Short mmCIF file of C-alpha atoms in Angstrom, two decimals:
data_model
loop_
_atom_site.label_atom_id
_atom_site.label_comp_id
_atom_site.label_asym_id
_atom_site.label_seq_id
_atom_site.Cartn_x
_atom_site.Cartn_y
_atom_site.Cartn_z
CA MET L 508 0.36 0.04 0.25
CA HIS L 509 3.03 2.39 0.68
CA ILE L 510 4.61 1.47 -2.41
CA LYS L 511 1.28 2.55 -4.58
CA ASN L 512 1.00 5.61 -2.45
CA LEU L 513 4.65 6.64 -3.09
CA GLN L 514 4.24 5.76 -6.84
CA GLU L 515 1.10 7.60 -7.18
CA SER L 516 2.49 10.24 -5.40
CA PHE L 517 5.54 10.56 -7.83
CA ARG L 518 3.44 10.04 -10.60
CA PHE L 519 1.59 12.89 -9.71
CA LEU L 520 4.45 15.64 -9.30
CA ARG L 521 5.53 14.36 -12.38
CA LYS L 522 2.93 15.05 -14.12
CA ASN L 523 2.25 18.56 -12.66
CA PRO L 524 5.54 19.77 -12.56
CA ILE L 525 4.06 23.41 -11.60
CA LEU L 526 3.74 22.34 -8.57
CA TYR L 527 7.87 23.51 -7.93
CA LEU L 528 6.77 26.71 -8.79
CA PRO L 529 5.43 28.19 -4.87
CA ASP L 530 9.33 26.64 -3.43
CA ILE L 531 11.37 28.11 -6.14
CA LEU L 532 9.81 31.75 -5.59
CA MET L 533 10.40 31.22 -1.81
CA THR L 534 14.09 29.77 -2.43
CA ALA L 535 14.53 32.34 -5.27
CA VAL L 536 12.98 35.42 -2.77
CA THR L 537 14.72 34.23 0.47
CA SER L 538 18.66 33.96 -1.50
CA ILE L 539 18.25 37.38 -2.74
CA LEU L 540 16.74 39.22 0.25
CA LEU L 541 19.84 37.28 2.19
CA TYR L 542 22.22 38.61 -0.54
CA TYR L 543 20.97 42.13 -0.07
CA LEU L 544 20.88 41.92 3.68
CA TYR L 545 24.38 40.73 3.78
CA LEU L 546 25.73 43.68 2.02
CA TYR L 547 23.12 46.05 4.28
CA THR L 548 24.65 44.87 7.33
CA ASN L 549 28.22 45.07 5.96
CA ALA L 550 28.86 41.34 7.08
CA SER L 551 31.24 41.00 3.78
CA GLY L 552 33.25 43.56 5.20
CA PHE L 553 33.57 41.95 8.45
CA LEU L 554 34.32 38.74 7.03
CA ALA L 555 37.26 39.86 4.74
CA LEU L 556 38.54 41.66 8.36
CA PHE L 557 38.12 38.25 10.25
CA GLN L 558 40.10 36.51 7.67
CA SER L 559 43.44 38.75 7.35
CA THR L 560 43.27 39.91 11.00
CA GLU L 561 45.18 38.55 13.90
CA LEU L 562 43.11 39.86 16.57
CA ALA L 563 40.60 37.76 18.77
CA SER L 564 37.55 36.59 16.87
CA PHE L 565 35.08 37.47 19.65
CA GLU L 566 36.46 40.96 19.61
CA LEU L 567 35.61 41.21 16.20
CA ILE L 568 32.32 40.28 16.62
CA LYS L 569 31.92 42.67 19.61
CA VAL L 570 33.19 45.29 17.19
CA PHE L 571 30.75 44.56 14.38
CA LEU L 572 27.85 43.89 16.66
CA SER L 573 28.25 47.20 18.23
CA GLU L 574 29.06 48.94 14.89
CA ASN L 575 26.07 47.74 12.63
CA LEU L 576 23.24 46.48 15.49
CA LYS L 577 20.38 49.10 14.42
CA GLU L 578 21.35 47.13 10.53
CA ILE L 579 21.31 43.62 12.10
CA ILE L 580 18.16 44.32 13.91
CA ILE L 581 16.17 45.57 10.97
CA SER L 582 17.59 43.29 8.68
CA ALA L 583 16.38 40.17 11.24
CA VAL L 584 12.94 41.76 11.32
CA THR L 585 13.09 42.32 7.70
CA PHE L 586 13.87 38.87 7.07
CA PHE L 587 11.51 36.89 9.65
CA LEU L 588 8.10 39.37 8.30
CA VAL L 589 9.47 38.77 4.80
CA THR L 590 9.94 34.88 4.75
CA PHE L 591 7.08 34.15 7.20
CA ILE L 592 4.41 36.38 5.48
CA PHE L 593 6.04 34.93 1.59
CA GLY L 594 6.07 31.29 3.55
CA VAL L 595 2.58 31.44 4.26
CA GLY L 596 1.85 32.35 0.49
CA VAL L 597 3.74 29.22 -0.37
CA ILE L 598 1.96 26.97 1.90
CA ILE L 599 -1.15 28.39 0.27
CA PHE L 600 -0.20 28.42 -3.43
CA LYS L 601 1.20 24.68 -2.87
CA PHE L 602 -1.31 23.16 -1.20
CA SER L 603 -4.30 24.48 -2.95
CA MET L 604 -2.42 23.22 -6.09
CA ILE L 605 -2.43 19.92 -4.56
CA ARG L 606 -5.88 19.77 -3.47
CA GLU L 607 -7.62 20.86 -7.10
CA MET L 608 -4.79 18.19 -8.36
CA LEU L 609 -6.52 15.48 -5.90
CA ILE L 610 -9.90 16.16 -6.56
CA GLY L 611 -9.14 15.63 -10.54
CA LYS L 612 -9.11 19.29 -11.37
CA LYS L 613 -6.83 21.13 -13.55
CA ILE L 614 -4.44 23.13 -11.34
CA SER L 615 -5.14 26.75 -11.38
CA LEU L 616 -2.61 29.39 -10.32
CA ILE L 617 -5.35 32.53 -10.87
CA ASN L 618 -7.68 29.91 -8.42
CA SER L 619 -4.71 29.40 -5.98
CA TRP L 620 -4.30 33.18 -6.20
CA LYS L 621 -7.87 34.17 -5.20
CA GLU L 622 -7.86 31.69 -2.28
CA ARG L 623 -4.60 33.19 -0.57
CA ARG L 624 -6.69 36.10 1.49
CA GLY L 625 -9.46 32.90 2.53
CA PHE L 626 -6.40 30.51 3.64
CA PHE L 627 -3.97 32.99 5.28
CA TRP L 628 -4.79 34.02 8.33
CA PRO L 629 -6.01 30.76 9.52
CA VAL L 630 -2.47 29.11 8.31
CA VAL L 631 -0.81 31.76 10.07
CA PHE L 632 -2.93 30.87 13.48
CA LEU L 633 -2.31 27.33 12.60
CA ARG L 634 1.44 27.88 12.39
CA VAL L 635 1.68 30.10 15.66
CA ILE L 636 -0.24 27.57 17.91
CA VAL L 637 1.98 24.37 16.54
CA TYR L 638 4.76 26.88 17.01
CA PHE L 639 3.59 27.42 21.26
CA LEU L 640 2.86 23.47 21.40
CA SER L 641 6.18 22.88 20.58
CA LEU L 642 7.74 25.93 22.99
CA ILE L 643 5.45 24.76 25.95
CA SER L 644 6.51 21.04 25.22
CA ILE L 645 10.39 21.33 25.36
CA ILE L 646 9.19 24.23 28.86
CA ILE L 647 7.87 21.04 30.44
CA VAL L 648 10.72 18.64 29.34
CA SER L 649 13.04 21.46 30.47
CA VAL L 650 11.50 21.65 34.10
CA ILE L 651 10.98 17.50 34.29
CA SER L 652 14.89 17.38 33.40
CA LEU L 653 15.63 20.33 36.04
CA GLY L 654 13.47 18.22 38.65
CA VAL L 655 15.88 15.21 37.80
CA TYR L 656 18.99 16.73 38.44
CA PHE L 657 17.84 18.60 41.90
CA LEU L 658 16.62 15.45 43.03
CA LEU L 659 20.07 13.58 42.47
CA PHE L 660 22.23 16.50 43.21
CA SER L 661 22.73 15.42 47.08
CA LEU L 662 24.24 11.79 46.12
CA ASN L 663 26.32 12.82 42.84
CA GLU L 664 26.55 16.01 40.78
CA ASN L 665 27.93 14.74 37.99
CA LEU L 666 25.36 11.49 37.54
CA ALA L 667 22.48 14.06 38.24
CA LEU L 668 23.69 16.13 35.18
CA TRP L 669 23.96 13.36 32.99
CA LEU L 670 20.80 11.74 33.62
CA ALA L 671 19.13 15.13 33.61
CA PHE L 672 20.59 15.58 29.97
CA ALA L 673 19.61 12.29 28.94
CA VAL L 674 16.41 12.72 29.95
CA TRP L 675 15.95 16.05 28.61
CA ILE L 676 17.35 14.40 25.30
CA ILE L 677 15.13 11.32 25.26
CA LEU L 678 12.04 12.86 26.55
CA GLY L 679 12.31 15.71 24.31
CA ILE L 680 12.36 13.57 21.56
CA LEU L 681 9.87 11.61 22.23
CA VAL L 682 7.88 14.53 23.09
CA LEU L 683 8.32 16.34 19.74
CA ILE L 684 7.85 13.19 17.53
CA TYR L 685 4.07 12.42 19.23
CA ILE L 686 3.68 16.13 18.43
CA LYS L 687 4.90 16.02 14.94
CA LEU L 688 2.19 12.75 14.97
CA ALA L 689 -0.49 14.56 16.59
CA ILE L 690 -0.47 17.64 13.50
CA LEU L 691 0.57 15.30 10.73
CA PHE L 692 -2.71 15.83 8.76
CA ARG L 693 -3.29 19.71 9.88
CA TYR L 694 -3.00 20.64 6.20
CA PRO L 695 -4.95 18.02 4.80
CA ILE L 696 -7.48 18.36 7.17
CA MET L 697 -7.41 22.19 5.93
CA PHE L 698 -7.07 22.18 2.63
CA LEU L 699 -9.06 18.65 1.74
CA LYS L 700 -11.71 19.13 4.21
CA GLN L 701 -11.87 22.97 3.72
CA THR L 702 -11.82 23.52 7.61
CA LYS L 703 -10.14 27.09 8.30
CA GLN L 704 -10.49 26.58 12.35
CA PRO L 705 -7.00 26.27 13.56
CA ILE L 706 -8.31 24.78 16.94
CA GLN L 707 -10.73 22.75 15.23
CA ILE L 708 -7.82 21.42 12.88
CA ILE L 709 -5.65 20.21 15.47
CA LYS L 710 -8.10 18.74 17.37
CA GLU L 711 -9.00 16.17 13.96
CA SER L 712 -5.50 15.52 13.20
CA TYR L 713 -5.35 14.89 16.92
CA LYS L 714 -8.23 12.63 16.57
CA ALA L 715 -6.99 10.69 13.79
CA LEU L 716 -3.53 10.00 15.83
CA LYS L 717 -5.97 8.75 18.64
CA GLU L 718 -7.68 6.73 16.38
CA GLN L 719 -5.30 5.16 13.84
CA PRO L 720 -1.83 5.62 15.85
CA LYS L 721 -0.41 2.80 13.34
CA TYR L 722 -1.61 4.41 10.69
CA LEU L 723 -0.06 7.89 11.41
CA LEU L 724 3.36 6.21 12.78
CA GLU L 725 3.98 4.16 9.35
CA THR L 726 2.64 7.39 7.37
CA TRP L 727 5.57 9.38 9.24
CA LEU L 728 8.02 6.81 8.87
CA ILE L 729 7.88 6.64 5.32
CA VAL L 730 8.04 10.31 5.23
CA ILE L 731 11.34 10.21 7.33
CA VAL L 732 13.26 6.89 5.73
CA LEU L 733 12.15 8.82 2.17
CA THR L 734 13.95 11.99 3.43
CA ILE L 735 16.99 10.47 4.89
CA ILE L 736 17.42 8.31 1.62
CA PHE L 737 17.61 11.11 -0.75
CA TRP L 738 19.71 13.31 1.59
CA ALA L 739 21.92 10.48 1.98
CA ILE L 740 22.27 10.21 -1.89
CA ASN L 741 22.72 14.22 -2.25
CA TYR L 742 25.52 14.12 -0.06
CA ILE L 743 27.28 11.26 -1.35
CA LEU L 744 26.94 12.90 -4.51
CA GLY L 745 27.83 16.10 -3.19
CA THR L 746 31.23 14.96 -1.81
CA LEU L 747 31.90 12.83 -4.85
CA ILE L 748 31.20 16.11 -6.99
CA GLU L 749 33.88 18.31 -4.75
CA MET L 750 36.21 15.80 -4.85
CA SER L 751 35.91 16.11 -8.46
CA LEU L 752 36.17 19.82 -8.75
CA SER L 753 38.74 19.71 -6.83
CA PHE L 754 41.26 18.44 -9.71
CA LEU L 755 40.20 21.05 -12.06
CA SER L 756 42.39 24.57 -12.42
CA ILE L 757 40.07 26.22 -14.50
CA ILE L 758 38.09 28.72 -12.05
CA THR L 759 35.26 29.75 -14.28
CA LEU L 760 34.38 25.92 -14.90
CA VAL L 761 34.91 25.03 -11.52
CA THR L 762 32.39 27.83 -10.44
CA ILE L 763 29.74 27.03 -13.17
CA LEU L 764 29.41 23.37 -12.06
CA SER L 765 29.43 24.24 -8.77
CA LEU L 766 26.53 26.60 -9.27
CA LEU L 767 24.84 23.84 -11.38
CA TRP L 768 25.15 21.38 -8.85
CA ARG L 769 24.08 23.85 -5.81
CA ILE L 770 20.69 24.28 -8.17
CA ILE L 771 20.42 20.54 -8.86
CA ASN L 772 20.89 20.28 -4.91
CA ILE L 773 17.88 22.54 -4.22
CA LEU L 774 15.85 20.66 -7.40
CA ILE L 775 16.19 17.44 -5.30
CA GLY L 776 15.26 18.68 -1.72
CA ILE L 777 12.18 20.54 -3.66
CA THR L 778 11.08 17.21 -5.29
CA VAL L 779 11.69 15.29 -1.72
CA ASP L 780 9.45 17.91 0.23
CA ILE L 781 6.67 17.95 -2.72
CA TRP L 782 6.86 14.30 -3.05
CA THR L 783 6.14 13.21 0.35
CA THR L 784 3.85 16.36 0.93
CA ILE L 785 1.14 14.59 -1.59
CA TYR L 786 2.19 11.61 -0.06
CA VAL L 787 0.88 12.68 3.31
CA PHE L 788 -2.44 14.22 1.51
CA LEU L 789 -2.93 10.75 -0.26
CA ARG L 790 -2.82 8.88 3.26
CA PHE L 791 -5.22 11.61 4.85
CA LYS L 792 -7.48 10.82 2.11
CA GLU L 793 -7.21 7.33 2.16
CA LYS L 794 -8.15 7.26 5.77
CA THR L 795 -11.21 9.56 5.39
CA LYS L 796 -12.75 6.68 2.63
CA GLN L 797 -11.90 3.76 5.36
#
């Protein structure tokens, strides 16, 4: 069943290359914004000075921060706002197109653009809720870890520290996995069922986990395994390409080939993301038919 869903997901992606557009635009906007902020904060001058001077790096960082604090704050706020707002638009575009594709309609950029207003604030509030759920969970795990530390501190300080750290890592990973499973179907619920109430979406997604935990765990594991496989292949190919380029002496050719590989690398990452996203949507659609 998983193989069939993965094959169908890839077939949808192969027949609808327009699905790449939102993520490509997001990557382009982020790259251009980072480049201009890099120039605006005078980071280029700092890096050049950092490589040439013999002063301690900590002192250089202090000087750079003190001289460019206003620019850094403005750049950070600008980057967050632009990427957040544009990122919400990308989510709406991508998931609207996936919905149209899965219900048998022809993908339309115009229809996706028209729907952005209806989904903008629901997506924003949903992302905020997920963020706070994760933050609260981390705080609770940290408090538990501190409790373990103070409980064992009087017996052995080193043992208490290591056990508290182990509890924080293990419990933190388990909690974050549980949250990920609980919200796995949040966007399929929002876009396939046209549900725009963030709290209701979280409740329905969590209900799916309670009713069919094995189904959601299998779905999430397939996504993770597929992502790891592509990451490993990408890493191996990247290492081999870098080794091959090191033997070339023509700087222009090396630059062109490096840039070409970076573009291919980005496209591979986008492909995996869209492929797994379609797979999750298909799994949700399959679940609702059961």
